[in-house]
Amino acid sequence: MKFSQFFIPTLKEVPSEAEIPSHSLALRAGLIRKVASGIYSFLPLGFRILKKIEEIIRQEMNSTGAIELFLPVIQPSDLWKKSGRWKEYGPEMFRLKDRNKRDFCLGPTHEELITYLVHLDLKSYKNLPVNLYQIQVKFRDEIRPRYGLLRAREFIMKDAYSFCRNNDDLEVIYKKMYNAYCRILERIGLQYKVVEADTGLIGGKFSHEFMVLAENGEERLVFCPGCGYSANYEMSKSISESGKENKDKKINKWGDFTYPEQGDRCINCGKELKIEKGIEIGHIFKLGDKYSEKLDARFLDVDGKLKPLVMGCYGIGVSRILAAAIEQLHDDKGIIWPPSIAPFTVNIIVTTEKNKELSKASDMIYKTLKELNVEVLYDDRDVSAGIKFKDSDLIGIPIRFILGRKFLDSRLIDVEYRKDGKKVELSVDSIPKFIKEFETANSLKPTQDEQSKK
RNA sequence: CGGGGUGUAGCGCAGUUUGGUUUAGCGCACCUGCUUUGGGAGCAGGGGGUCGGAGGUUCAAAUCCUCUCACCCCGACCA
């Protein structure tokens, strides 16, 4: 892609509305633009990143045997009334009426809809288990949208819903999804922790949250370096300095433990607990029969009895991962995309457009890279080199090929890594070898598809 | 919803206290020309705002008053 033919409106100054790096950099790098509070457009560069994240998620979902489908955003109120959440959700739900004054909502989540769908056609244990997922836009009228994409009112989410005969089967799928979520975050290249968490409005017995560690995260999490215990701050258990379990401080709603403080010890092994901040990007639940009972989703089991489907649900925030990645991977110059989700792999910078020999050579190198299936952003703009360097830092493409005086003198390309600023010299002939090595070093291959194993 | 804050050109801001020489200004960005091009270039010329909106006070309002809208931050809340 030629920069001059793409649309990357970068900003030199920090927009006044942005408080944290992920928000400010997403705006400055030309990934997003705000339309209203908590509502954003994705510009071409941001959209490319979203697609990268989606693809990794899709591959890992498919590899667990989950099947992709697509549900509507607009959902009739009847289903929500049956589940009781038409009331429960309150003003956080965007509601609307059709021309016949019938109530609808813009889906904040899809448990009701998928359960309805499944109840129509899944009648026998022979069809179970099944795990269905979609990558969809969600609408939640947050009390206070903030931090750009981190808490938006319209956002993109992958949500999966599993249906099983019993808890044993649910346990199997739950574990698969747990592992797939870990794999997704590892492939993207983010530091994260999995914690036990409250189930909130979704319901169910217990759940795990996937937290990307970041200073500006809204969530606090507690973990033990000793035994590996980890939990959302709200759910965490600890022993205070006195050696007794905290009883007299602020008690949370279960009443059997309290919020830990710095210096408190792990309830399991006694080591000192650590408290960190994170961004919740995924949450998986064992729902049991909460929705299948209410929405009458039953199947005939092998014993001839009608039983409610045992459900699980699994959500991961696609647009939130984009923001969380920036939050975790940036410096004072801009974003540092991990190669897995970078919008482009190589950024060619030609220091001047006026030198014919140089632009001829860079055209040729651009072509070479494209033939090697490398995603290239070729900065062919007729602007000063400084602008190209600054934009390149800001946008955060992993590798930079610099073509300037040195190339004219010695036919060597200066290759610079965005991550650490390290430079190497490269001859045109060795480009294929260089690319191959880079790709090998940076690729975490998709987990093999369960379907193709059979 | 409670508390705090901000709305002046695409972005960042000054001007508002004390109404009037400001035909509303500056930097960046944008357009034209020439010179430049290895870290946000230089010179010259140029385009763009009616000051969030409505109403009011006044000879006169970006500036004072009333109402209203939007956005941001803290809190409660939240996957």
Short mmCIF file of C-alpha atoms (C1' of nucleotides) in Angstrom, two decimals:
data_model
loop_
_atom_site.label_atom_id
_atom_site.label_comp_id
_atom_site.label_asym_id
_atom_site.label_seq_id
_atom_site.Cartn_x
_atom_site.Cartn_y
_atom_site.Cartn_z
CA MET A 1 0.00 0.00 0.00
CA LYS A 2 1.29 3.40 -0.95
CA PHE A 3 0.97 5.92 1.84
CA SER A 4 -0.03 8.63 -0.63
CA GLN A 5 -2.99 6.53 -1.77
CA PHE A 6 -4.10 5.39 1.67
CA PHE A 7 -5.87 7.42 4.34
CA ILE A 8 -3.82 7.88 7.49
CA PRO A 9 -4.60 11.26 9.00
CA THR A 10 -2.03 11.52 11.78
CA LEU A 11 -2.15 14.25 14.38
CA LYS A 12 0.86 16.06 15.68
CA GLU A 13 -0.79 17.28 18.86
CA VAL A 14 -2.57 15.37 21.56
CA PRO A 15 -6.33 15.87 21.26
CA SER A 16 -7.65 17.50 24.42
CA GLU A 17 -10.25 14.79 25.02
CA ALA A 18 -7.68 12.00 25.42
CA GLU A 19 -6.37 11.22 28.88
CA ILE A 20 -4.49 7.97 28.46
CA PRO A 21 -1.98 6.71 25.86
CA SER A 22 -4.21 4.20 24.10
CA HIS A 23 -6.85 6.84 23.46
CA SER A 24 -4.46 9.58 22.49
CA LEU A 25 -2.34 7.36 20.26
CA ALA A 26 -5.31 5.75 18.55
CA LEU A 27 -6.49 9.22 17.60
CA ARG A 28 -3.06 10.54 16.70
CA ALA A 29 -2.07 7.53 14.62
CA GLY A 30 -5.24 7.88 12.58
CA LEU A 31 -6.87 4.64 13.77
CA ILE A 32 -10.13 6.06 15.04
CA ARG A 33 -12.21 9.22 15.19
CA LYS A 34 -14.92 10.03 17.67
CA VAL A 35 -18.49 10.53 16.50
CA ALA A 36 -20.16 10.91 19.91
CA SER A 37 -19.30 9.97 23.47
CA GLY A 38 -18.22 6.32 23.42
CA ILE A 39 -18.91 5.95 19.70
CA TYR A 40 -16.06 5.73 17.22
CA SER A 41 -15.35 5.29 13.55
CA PHE A 42 -12.51 3.01 12.62
CA LEU A 43 -10.32 4.53 9.93
CA PRO A 44 -8.58 2.25 7.41
CA LEU A 45 -5.48 1.70 9.52
CA GLY A 46 -7.48 0.92 12.66
CA PHE A 47 -9.76 -1.35 10.68
CA ARG A 48 -6.79 -3.37 9.44
CA ILE A 49 -5.73 -3.97 13.03
CA LEU A 50 -9.24 -5.03 14.02
CA LYS A 51 -9.26 -7.54 11.18
CA LYS A 52 -5.93 -8.95 12.35
CA ILE A 53 -7.22 -9.40 15.88
CA GLU A 54 -10.45 -10.93 14.59
CA GLU A 55 -8.56 -13.41 12.45
CA ILE A 56 -6.46 -14.67 15.34
CA ILE A 57 -9.57 -15.06 17.46
CA ARG A 58 -11.41 -16.79 14.61
CA GLN A 59 -8.59 -19.27 14.08
CA GLU A 60 -8.39 -20.14 17.74
CA MET A 61 -12.15 -20.46 18.04
CA ASN A 62 -12.29 -22.77 15.04
CA SER A 63 -9.52 -24.83 16.52
CA THR A 64 -11.66 -25.54 19.60
CA GLY A 65 -14.42 -26.78 17.33
CA ALA A 66 -16.58 -23.69 17.79
CA ILE A 67 -18.66 -22.72 14.78
CA GLU A 68 -19.11 -19.19 13.50
CA LEU A 69 -22.50 -17.68 12.80
CA PHE A 70 -24.00 -14.20 12.73
CA LEU A 71 -26.86 -12.96 14.88
CA PRO A 72 -28.87 -9.77 14.51
CA VAL A 73 -28.11 -6.59 16.42
CA ILE A 74 -31.80 -5.74 16.73
CA GLN A 75 -33.57 -8.05 19.14
CA PRO A 76 -37.25 -8.20 20.13
CA SER A 77 -38.14 -7.45 23.72
CA ASP A 78 -40.11 -10.70 24.22
CA LEU A 79 -36.99 -12.78 24.64
CA TRP A 80 -35.58 -10.36 27.16
CA LYS A 81 -38.82 -10.27 29.07
CA LYS A 82 -38.74 -14.05 29.31
CA SER A 83 -35.24 -14.05 30.74
CA GLY A 84 -36.10 -11.19 33.06
CA ARG A 85 -33.36 -8.99 31.75
CA TRP A 86 -35.62 -6.50 29.97
CA LYS A 87 -35.95 -4.98 33.44
CA GLU A 88 -32.63 -6.06 34.91
CA TYR A 89 -30.55 -4.38 32.27
CA GLY A 90 -32.08 -1.00 32.96
CA PRO A 91 -30.91 2.13 31.18
CA GLU A 92 -27.71 0.47 30.02
CA MET A 93 -29.74 -1.13 27.24
CA PHE A 94 -30.35 0.87 24.08
CA ARG A 95 -34.04 0.48 23.33
CA LEU A 96 -36.14 1.35 20.33
CA LYS A 97 -39.59 0.84 18.91
CA ASP A 98 -40.54 -0.19 15.43
CA ARG A 99 -43.33 1.53 13.45
CA ASN A 100 -45.89 -0.67 15.15
CA LYS A 101 -44.67 0.49 18.55
CA ARG A 102 -43.14 -2.88 19.35
CA ASP A 103 -40.17 -2.83 21.71
CA PHE A 104 -36.71 -3.84 20.56
CA CYS A 105 -33.20 -3.37 21.80
CA LEU A 106 -29.78 -3.12 20.27
CA GLY A 107 -28.11 -6.25 21.57
CA PRO A 108 -25.82 -5.63 24.54
CA THR A 109 -25.11 -9.39 24.48
CA HIS A 110 -26.74 -12.40 22.85
CA GLU A 111 -27.62 -15.10 25.40
CA GLU A 112 -31.36 -14.69 24.86
CA LEU A 113 -31.15 -14.69 21.10
CA ILE A 114 -28.85 -17.68 20.76
CA THR A 115 -30.85 -19.70 23.26
CA TYR A 116 -33.99 -18.94 21.30
CA LEU A 117 -32.24 -19.96 18.09
CA VAL A 118 -30.95 -23.20 19.51
CA HIS A 119 -34.26 -24.17 21.12
CA LEU A 120 -35.88 -24.20 17.68
CA ASP A 121 -33.63 -26.87 16.24
CA LEU A 122 -31.56 -28.61 18.87
CA LYS A 123 -33.83 -31.30 20.20
CA SER A 124 -31.62 -34.31 20.75
CA TYR A 125 -28.53 -35.20 22.75
CA LYS A 126 -27.21 -36.51 19.44
CA ASN A 127 -26.63 -32.94 18.32
CA LEU A 128 -24.67 -31.99 21.41
CA PRO A 129 -22.40 -30.47 22.41
CA VAL A 130 -22.33 -27.46 20.17
CA ASN A 131 -20.43 -24.21 20.57
CA LEU A 132 -21.49 -21.25 18.42
CA TYR A 133 -19.75 -17.92 18.12
CA GLN A 134 -19.95 -14.64 16.29
CA ILE A 135 -17.90 -11.49 15.92
CA GLN A 136 -20.39 -8.71 16.30
CA VAL A 137 -20.98 -5.17 17.36
CA LYS A 138 -22.48 -4.73 20.82
CA PHE A 139 -24.35 -1.78 22.29
CA ARG A 140 -24.26 -0.77 25.91
CA ASP A 141 -25.30 2.66 27.04
CA GLU A 142 -22.60 2.94 29.68
CA ILE A 143 -23.14 5.27 32.60
CA ARG A 144 -19.87 6.84 31.76
CA PRO A 145 -18.06 5.92 28.57
CA ARG A 146 -14.38 6.70 28.87
CA TYR A 147 -10.84 6.21 27.69
CA GLY A 148 -11.76 5.96 24.03
CA LEU A 149 -12.19 2.36 22.95
CA LEU A 150 -11.66 0.95 26.42
CA ARG A 151 -15.17 1.72 27.53
CA ALA A 152 -17.22 2.46 24.48
CA ARG A 153 -20.97 2.33 23.99
CA GLU A 154 -20.67 0.59 20.65
CA PHE A 155 -17.90 -1.97 20.44
CA ILE A 156 -16.86 -5.16 18.76
CA MET A 157 -16.90 -8.42 20.61
CA LYS A 158 -16.47 -12.09 19.90
CA ASP A 159 -19.09 -13.97 21.85
CA ALA A 160 -19.48 -17.72 21.98
CA TYR A 161 -22.22 -19.84 23.52
CA SER A 162 -21.90 -23.51 24.23
CA PHE A 163 -24.73 -25.99 24.73
CA CYS A 164 -24.14 -29.32 26.43
CA ARG A 165 -25.96 -32.29 27.89
CA ASN A 166 -24.39 -31.96 31.29
CA ASN A 167 -21.79 -30.26 33.43
CA ASP A 168 -19.03 -32.68 32.47
CA ASP A 169 -19.33 -31.74 28.83
CA LEU A 170 -19.52 -28.07 29.77
CA GLU A 171 -16.33 -28.46 31.76
CA VAL A 172 -14.54 -29.80 28.68
CA ILE A 173 -15.63 -26.91 26.49
CA TYR A 174 -14.98 -24.37 29.23
CA LYS A 175 -11.40 -25.60 29.51
CA LYS A 176 -10.95 -25.51 25.76
CA MET A 177 -12.17 -21.94 25.66
CA TYR A 178 -9.98 -21.01 28.60
CA ASN A 179 -6.97 -22.36 26.75
CA ALA A 180 -8.00 -20.73 23.48
CA TYR A 181 -8.22 -17.34 25.21
CA CYS A 182 -4.72 -17.80 26.64
CA ARG A 183 -3.52 -18.77 23.20
CA ILE A 184 -5.11 -15.70 21.60
CA LEU A 185 -3.35 -13.37 24.01
CA GLU A 186 -0.06 -15.20 23.61
CA ARG A 187 -0.26 -15.04 19.84
CA ILE A 188 -1.05 -11.36 19.92
CA GLY A 189 1.84 -10.93 22.30
CA LEU A 190 0.26 -9.37 25.38
CA GLN A 191 1.08 -9.85 29.02
CA TYR A 192 -2.01 -11.01 30.84
CA LYS A 193 -3.39 -12.76 33.88
CA VAL A 194 -6.46 -14.93 34.31
CA VAL A 195 -8.44 -14.26 37.45
CA GLU A 196 -11.49 -15.61 39.23
CA ALA A 197 -14.31 -13.14 38.95
CA ASP A 198 -17.82 -12.17 39.81
CA THR A 199 -20.45 -13.16 37.27
CA GLY A 200 -22.42 -9.92 37.33
CA LEU A 201 -25.49 -9.49 35.20
CA ILE A 202 -24.67 -12.42 32.93
CA GLY A 203 -25.17 -14.83 35.79
CA GLY A 204 -23.96 -18.32 36.41
CA LYS A 205 -21.88 -19.96 39.05
CA PHE A 206 -18.39 -18.68 38.54
CA SER A 207 -16.24 -17.20 35.87
CA HIS A 208 -12.76 -16.27 34.77
CA GLU A 209 -11.63 -12.90 33.55
CA PHE A 210 -8.71 -12.33 31.23
CA MET A 211 -6.81 -9.25 32.19
CA VAL A 212 -4.24 -7.49 30.07
CA LEU A 213 -1.83 -5.87 32.49
CA ALA A 214 -1.68 -2.11 32.14
CA GLU A 215 -1.09 0.83 34.43
CA ASN A 216 -4.27 2.57 33.27
CA GLY A 217 -6.49 -0.48 33.60
CA GLU A 218 -9.86 0.00 35.26
CA GLU A 219 -9.66 -3.31 37.07
CA ARG A 220 -7.53 -4.29 40.01
CA LEU A 221 -6.39 -7.83 40.29
CA VAL A 222 -4.68 -9.77 43.00
CA PHE A 223 -2.28 -12.60 42.42
CA CYS A 224 0.11 -14.73 44.38
CA PRO A 225 3.63 -15.25 43.05
CA GLY A 226 3.84 -18.35 45.26
CA CYS A 227 0.98 -20.64 44.39
CA GLY A 228 -0.42 -18.86 41.34
CA TYR A 229 -3.69 -17.88 43.03
CA SER A 230 -5.26 -14.96 41.20
CA ALA A 231 -8.56 -13.15 41.44
CA ASN A 232 -10.37 -10.01 40.57
CA TYR A 233 -9.87 -7.56 43.42
CA GLU A 234 -13.56 -7.77 44.25
CA MET A 235 -13.32 -11.53 44.73
CA SER A 236 -9.91 -11.82 46.28
CA LYS A 237 -9.11 -13.48 49.56
CA SER A 238 -6.22 -12.64 51.82
CA ILE A 239 -4.69 -12.90 55.24
CA SER A 240 -3.65 -9.63 56.85
CA GLU A 241 -0.31 -8.90 58.50
CA SER A 242 -1.63 -10.10 61.85
CA GLY A 243 -1.89 -13.54 60.33
CA LYS A 244 -5.64 -13.73 60.68
CA GLU A 245 -8.12 -13.65 57.90
CA ASN A 246 -9.54 -10.16 57.58
CA LYS A 247 -12.94 -10.08 59.10
CA ASP A 248 -13.50 -6.64 60.47
CA LYS A 249 -12.67 -4.47 57.47
CA LYS A 250 -15.00 -3.77 54.61
CA ILE A 251 -16.72 -7.05 53.86
CA ASN A 252 -17.87 -7.80 50.36
CA LYS A 253 -21.23 -9.29 49.55
CA TRP A 254 -20.37 -12.91 50.29
CA GLY A 255 -19.18 -11.88 53.68
CA ASP A 256 -16.52 -14.53 54.06
CA PHE A 257 -13.41 -12.56 53.10
CA THR A 258 -12.27 -9.00 52.58
CA TYR A 259 -10.35 -6.82 50.20
CA PRO A 260 -6.62 -7.29 50.53
CA GLU A 261 -4.11 -4.51 50.96
CA GLN A 262 -0.51 -4.27 49.92
CA GLY A 263 1.42 -6.57 52.24
CA ASP A 264 -1.42 -9.02 52.86
CA ARG A 265 -0.73 -12.68 52.40
CA CYS A 266 -2.18 -15.41 50.24
CA ILE A 267 -4.90 -17.43 51.89
CA ASN A 268 -3.56 -20.61 50.27
CA CYS A 269 0.19 -20.47 50.71
CA GLY A 270 0.98 -17.45 52.88
CA LYS A 271 3.20 -15.63 50.38
CA GLU A 272 2.78 -11.90 49.97
CA LEU A 273 0.10 -11.03 47.43
CA LYS A 274 0.63 -8.61 44.58
CA ILE A 275 -1.97 -6.15 43.46
CA GLU A 276 -1.85 -4.96 39.86
CA LYS A 277 -4.01 -3.09 37.43
CA GLY A 278 -5.41 -4.56 34.28
CA ILE A 279 -7.85 -4.19 31.46
CA GLU A 280 -10.52 -6.86 31.29
CA ILE A 281 -10.57 -8.09 27.72
CA GLY A 282 -12.22 -11.46 28.13
CA HIS A 283 -14.70 -13.15 30.44
CA ILE A 284 -15.89 -16.73 30.36
CA PHE A 285 -18.85 -18.12 32.27
CA LYS A 286 -20.47 -21.39 33.15
CA LEU A 287 -24.10 -20.47 32.91
CA GLY A 288 -25.73 -23.78 33.61
CA ASP A 289 -29.44 -23.71 32.85
CA LYS A 290 -30.19 -20.08 33.73
CA TYR A 291 -31.26 -19.17 30.21
CA SER A 292 -32.30 -22.54 28.91
CA GLU A 293 -34.84 -22.91 31.73
CA LYS A 294 -36.35 -19.48 31.19
CA LEU A 295 -36.37 -19.71 27.41
CA ASP A 296 -37.46 -23.31 27.38
CA ALA A 297 -34.44 -24.70 25.56
CA ARG A 298 -34.62 -28.41 26.27
CA PHE A 299 -33.36 -31.53 24.59
CA LEU A 300 -34.20 -35.21 24.79
CA ASP A 301 -31.43 -37.08 26.52
CA VAL A 302 -30.44 -40.67 25.90
CA ASP A 303 -32.71 -41.73 28.75
CA GLY A 304 -35.71 -40.23 26.96
CA LYS A 305 -36.09 -37.40 29.44
CA LEU A 306 -36.47 -33.73 28.55
CA LYS A 307 -33.65 -31.70 30.10
CA PRO A 308 -32.53 -28.09 29.93
CA LEU A 309 -29.40 -27.40 27.90
CA VAL A 310 -26.34 -26.70 29.99
CA MET A 311 -24.83 -23.46 28.78
CA GLY A 312 -21.55 -21.62 28.83
CA CYS A 313 -20.72 -18.24 27.37
CA TYR A 314 -17.42 -16.71 26.39
CA GLY A 315 -16.74 -13.12 25.46
CA ILE A 316 -13.65 -11.31 24.28
CA GLY A 317 -13.49 -7.65 23.34
CA VAL A 318 -12.01 -7.18 19.88
CA SER A 319 -11.91 -3.40 19.84
CA ARG A 320 -10.86 -3.39 23.47
CA ILE A 321 -7.88 -5.61 22.65
CA LEU A 322 -6.78 -3.00 20.15
CA ALA A 323 -6.78 -0.35 22.87
CA ALA A 324 -5.27 -2.66 25.49
CA ALA A 325 -2.43 -3.54 23.14
CA ILE A 326 -1.59 0.12 22.65
CA GLU A 327 -1.84 0.67 26.38
CA GLN A 328 0.68 -2.07 27.02
CA LEU A 329 2.93 -1.54 24.00
CA HIS A 330 3.88 2.07 23.40
CA ASP A 331 6.61 4.56 24.14
CA ASP A 332 6.82 8.34 24.09
CA LYS A 333 7.04 8.32 20.29
CA GLY A 334 4.03 6.20 19.53
CA ILE A 335 2.59 2.74 19.24
CA ILE A 336 4.76 -0.38 19.05
CA TRP A 337 2.58 -2.98 17.35
CA PRO A 338 3.46 -6.60 17.90
CA PRO A 339 3.97 -8.20 14.46
CA SER A 340 0.90 -10.40 15.02
CA ILE A 341 -1.59 -7.54 14.73
CA ALA A 342 0.47 -4.78 13.12
CA PRO A 343 -1.45 -3.13 10.27
CA PHE A 344 1.65 -3.54 8.10
CA THR A 345 4.88 -5.42 8.65
CA VAL A 346 7.29 -3.17 6.79
CA ASN A 347 7.30 0.58 6.34
CA ILE A 348 9.43 1.79 3.44
CA ILE A 349 10.70 5.30 3.91
CA VAL A 350 12.22 7.07 0.95
CA THR A 351 13.96 10.14 2.24
CA THR A 352 13.34 12.09 -0.95
CA GLU A 353 10.92 11.68 -3.79
CA LYS A 354 12.92 13.93 -6.09
CA ASN A 355 15.78 11.57 -6.75
CA LYS A 356 14.76 9.39 -9.66
CA GLU A 357 17.28 6.68 -9.05
CA LEU A 358 16.12 6.37 -5.46
CA SER A 359 12.42 6.23 -6.23
CA LYS A 360 13.11 3.67 -8.91
CA ALA A 361 14.95 1.52 -6.42
CA SER A 362 12.30 1.92 -3.74
CA ASP A 363 9.55 1.05 -6.23
CA MET A 364 11.47 -2.10 -7.00
CA ILE A 365 11.92 -2.98 -3.33
CA TYR A 366 8.22 -2.33 -2.72
CA LYS A 367 7.43 -4.75 -5.51
CA THR A 368 9.86 -7.33 -4.16
CA LEU A 369 8.26 -7.20 -0.72
CA LYS A 370 4.77 -7.49 -2.14
CA GLU A 371 5.83 -10.53 -4.14
CA LEU A 372 7.05 -12.04 -0.88
CA ASN A 373 3.53 -11.48 0.49
CA VAL A 374 4.77 -8.94 2.97
CA GLU A 375 2.30 -6.28 4.01
CA VAL A 376 4.10 -3.07 3.15
CA LEU A 377 3.31 0.54 3.74
CA TYR A 378 5.35 2.46 1.21
CA ASP A 379 5.75 6.06 2.30
CA ASP A 380 6.04 7.71 -1.08
CA ARG A 381 4.75 11.11 0.06
CA ASP A 382 6.62 14.16 -1.10
CA VAL A 383 7.24 15.46 2.41
CA SER A 384 10.40 15.90 4.42
CA ALA A 385 12.07 12.80 5.78
CA GLY A 386 11.49 13.95 9.34
CA ILE A 387 7.74 13.78 8.90
CA LYS A 388 7.99 10.24 7.56
CA PHE A 389 10.11 9.15 10.50
CA LYS A 390 7.81 10.72 13.06
CA ASP A 391 4.70 9.24 11.47
CA SER A 392 6.39 5.89 11.25
CA ASP A 393 7.19 5.96 14.97
CA LEU A 394 3.64 7.01 15.76
CA ILE A 395 1.95 4.35 13.63
CA GLY A 396 4.27 1.73 15.04
CA ILE A 397 4.96 -0.61 12.13
CA PRO A 398 7.49 -3.23 13.32
CA ILE A 399 10.15 -2.85 10.62
CA ARG A 400 11.34 0.17 8.71
CA PHE A 401 13.28 0.09 5.46
CA ILE A 402 15.09 3.39 5.00
CA LEU A 403 16.16 4.37 1.51
CA GLY A 404 18.25 7.48 1.25
CA ARG A 405 21.80 8.65 0.73
CA LYS A 406 23.27 5.48 2.09
CA PHE A 407 21.41 3.43 -0.44
CA LEU A 408 22.65 5.61 -3.30
CA ASP A 409 26.22 5.29 -2.04
CA SER A 410 26.36 1.65 -1.10
CA ARG A 411 23.12 -0.04 -2.27
CA LEU A 412 22.42 -0.92 1.35
CA ILE A 413 19.04 -0.50 3.04
CA ASP A 414 19.00 0.67 6.64
CA VAL A 415 16.57 -1.58 8.46
CA GLU A 416 15.31 -0.31 11.78
CA TYR A 417 13.15 -2.11 14.31
CA ARG A 418 10.39 -0.08 15.93
CA LYS A 419 10.54 -2.11 19.12
CA ASP A 420 14.08 -1.29 20.21
CA GLY A 421 15.40 1.05 17.53
CA LYS A 422 18.11 -1.42 16.52
CA LYS A 423 19.47 -1.03 13.01
CA VAL A 424 20.94 -3.46 10.53
CA GLU A 425 22.11 -3.01 6.97
CA LEU A 426 20.58 -5.09 4.27
CA SER A 427 21.37 -5.67 0.62
CA VAL A 428 18.53 -5.99 -1.86
CA ASP A 429 19.43 -9.60 -2.57
CA SER A 430 19.07 -10.65 1.03
CA ILE A 431 15.56 -9.25 1.49
CA PRO A 432 13.84 -12.65 1.07
CA LYS A 433 16.13 -14.24 3.63
CA PHE A 434 15.61 -11.37 6.05
CA ILE A 435 11.84 -11.55 5.74
CA LYS A 436 11.82 -15.28 6.21
CA GLU A 437 13.86 -15.01 9.37
CA PHE A 438 11.69 -12.25 10.75
CA GLU A 439 8.52 -14.18 10.08
CA THR A 440 9.91 -17.32 11.66
CA ALA A 441 11.03 -15.45 14.74
CA ASN A 442 7.70 -13.71 15.20
CA SER A 443 5.05 -16.17 14.24
CA LEU A 444 3.05 -18.18 16.66
CA LYS A 445 1.28 -20.52 14.33
CA PRO A 446 -2.45 -20.93 14.65
CA THR A 447 -3.52 -23.90 16.67
CA GLN A 448 -4.54 -26.65 14.31
CA ASP A 449 -8.19 -26.64 13.45
CA GLU A 450 -10.13 -29.37 15.22
CA GLN A 451 -12.16 -30.00 12.09
CA SER A 452 -9.07 -30.62 9.97
CA LYS A 453 -7.63 -33.04 12.50
CA LYS A 454 -10.44 -35.46 11.92
"C1'" C B 1 -27.49 10.87 38.69
"C1'" G B 2 -23.96 13.92 42.28
"C1'" G B 3 -19.33 16.88 42.05
"C1'" G B 4 -15.65 19.47 38.94
"C1'" G B 5 -14.25 21.40 34.15
"C1'" U B 6 -14.29 22.75 28.86
"C1'" G B 7 -16.75 24.53 24.25
"C1'" U B 8 -13.26 30.46 19.73
"C1'" A B 9 -10.75 27.52 11.89
"C1'" G B 10 -9.19 20.45 10.90
"C1'" C B 11 -5.82 20.11 15.64
"C1'" G B 12 -3.60 22.83 19.87
"C1'" C B 13 -4.49 27.46 22.13
"C1'" A B 14 -4.76 33.27 23.39
"C1'" G B 15 -8.60 36.92 23.87
"C1'" U B 16 -13.73 36.67 28.38
"C1'" U B 17 -11.77 39.10 34.82
"C1'" U B 18 -12.60 45.33 33.53
"C1'" G B 19 -18.25 44.97 26.91
"C1'" G B 20 -15.77 49.23 22.40
"C1'" U B 21 -8.86 50.27 17.80
"C1'" U B 22 -9.77 42.74 16.91
"C1'" U B 23 -12.62 44.21 9.89
"C1'" A B 24 -11.86 37.95 15.96
"C1'" G B 25 -5.70 36.55 16.81
"C1'" C B 26 -1.41 32.90 17.14
"C1'" G B 27 1.13 27.99 16.17
"C1'" C B 28 0.50 23.58 13.39
"C1'" A B 29 -2.25 21.61 9.33
"C1'" C B 30 -4.33 23.05 4.28
"C1'" C B 31 -3.72 25.63 -1.08
"C1'" U B 32 -0.02 28.13 -4.96
"C1'" G B 33 5.14 29.04 -6.40
"C1'" C B 34 10.39 28.45 -5.74
"C1'" U B 35 14.29 26.32 -2.80
"C1'" U B 36 14.60 21.91 0.30
"C1'" U B 37 14.20 16.40 1.85
"C1'" G B 38 18.60 10.68 7.13
"C1'" G B 39 14.41 12.83 12.38
"C1'" G B 40 7.92 17.14 12.26
"C1'" A B 41 12.44 22.55 6.52
"C1'" G B 42 12.83 28.00 4.43
"C1'" C B 43 10.90 32.22 1.85
"C1'" A B 44 6.75 34.58 -0.56
"C1'" G B 45 1.64 34.62 -1.41
"C1'" G B 46 -3.32 32.56 -0.11
"C1'" G B 47 -8.09 30.05 1.70
"C1'" G B 48 -10.92 28.85 6.07
"C1'" G B 49 -14.10 30.56 12.01
"C1'" U B 50 -19.16 34.80 13.75
"C1'" C B 51 -16.82 32.68 18.89
"C1'" G B 52 -21.57 25.25 20.90
"C1'" G B 53 -27.04 26.83 20.42
"C1'" A B 54 -31.37 29.98 21.78
"C1'" G B 55 -33.06 34.17 24.15
"C1'" G B 56 -32.02 38.67 26.85
"C1'" U B 57 -29.33 43.37 28.66
"C1'" U B 58 -26.83 47.43 25.90
"C1'" C B 59 -25.63 52.67 21.43
"C1'" A B 60 -22.28 48.29 21.25
"C1'" A B 61 -21.57 41.22 23.30
"C1'" A B 62 -16.61 35.95 22.06
"C1'" U B 63 -16.74 39.09 26.65
"C1'" C B 64 -22.51 40.47 31.10
"C1'" C B 65 -27.42 37.62 32.40
"C1'" U B 66 -30.96 33.35 31.65
"C1'" C B 67 -31.98 28.82 29.51
"C1'" U B 68 -30.15 24.84 26.72
"C1'" C B 69 -26.87 21.29 24.16
"C1'" A B 70 -22.32 18.70 23.63
"C1'" C B 71 -17.79 16.86 25.41
"C1'" C B 72 -14.04 15.59 29.28
"C1'" C B 73 -12.57 14.22 34.43
"C1'" C B 74 -13.83 12.16 39.63
"C1'" G B 75 -17.70 9.12 41.96
"C1'" A B 76 -21.73 5.59 42.06
"C1'" C B 77 -22.33 1.62 38.20
"C1'" C B 78 -20.45 -1.78 34.73
"C1'" A B 79 -18.57 -7.62 30.52
#
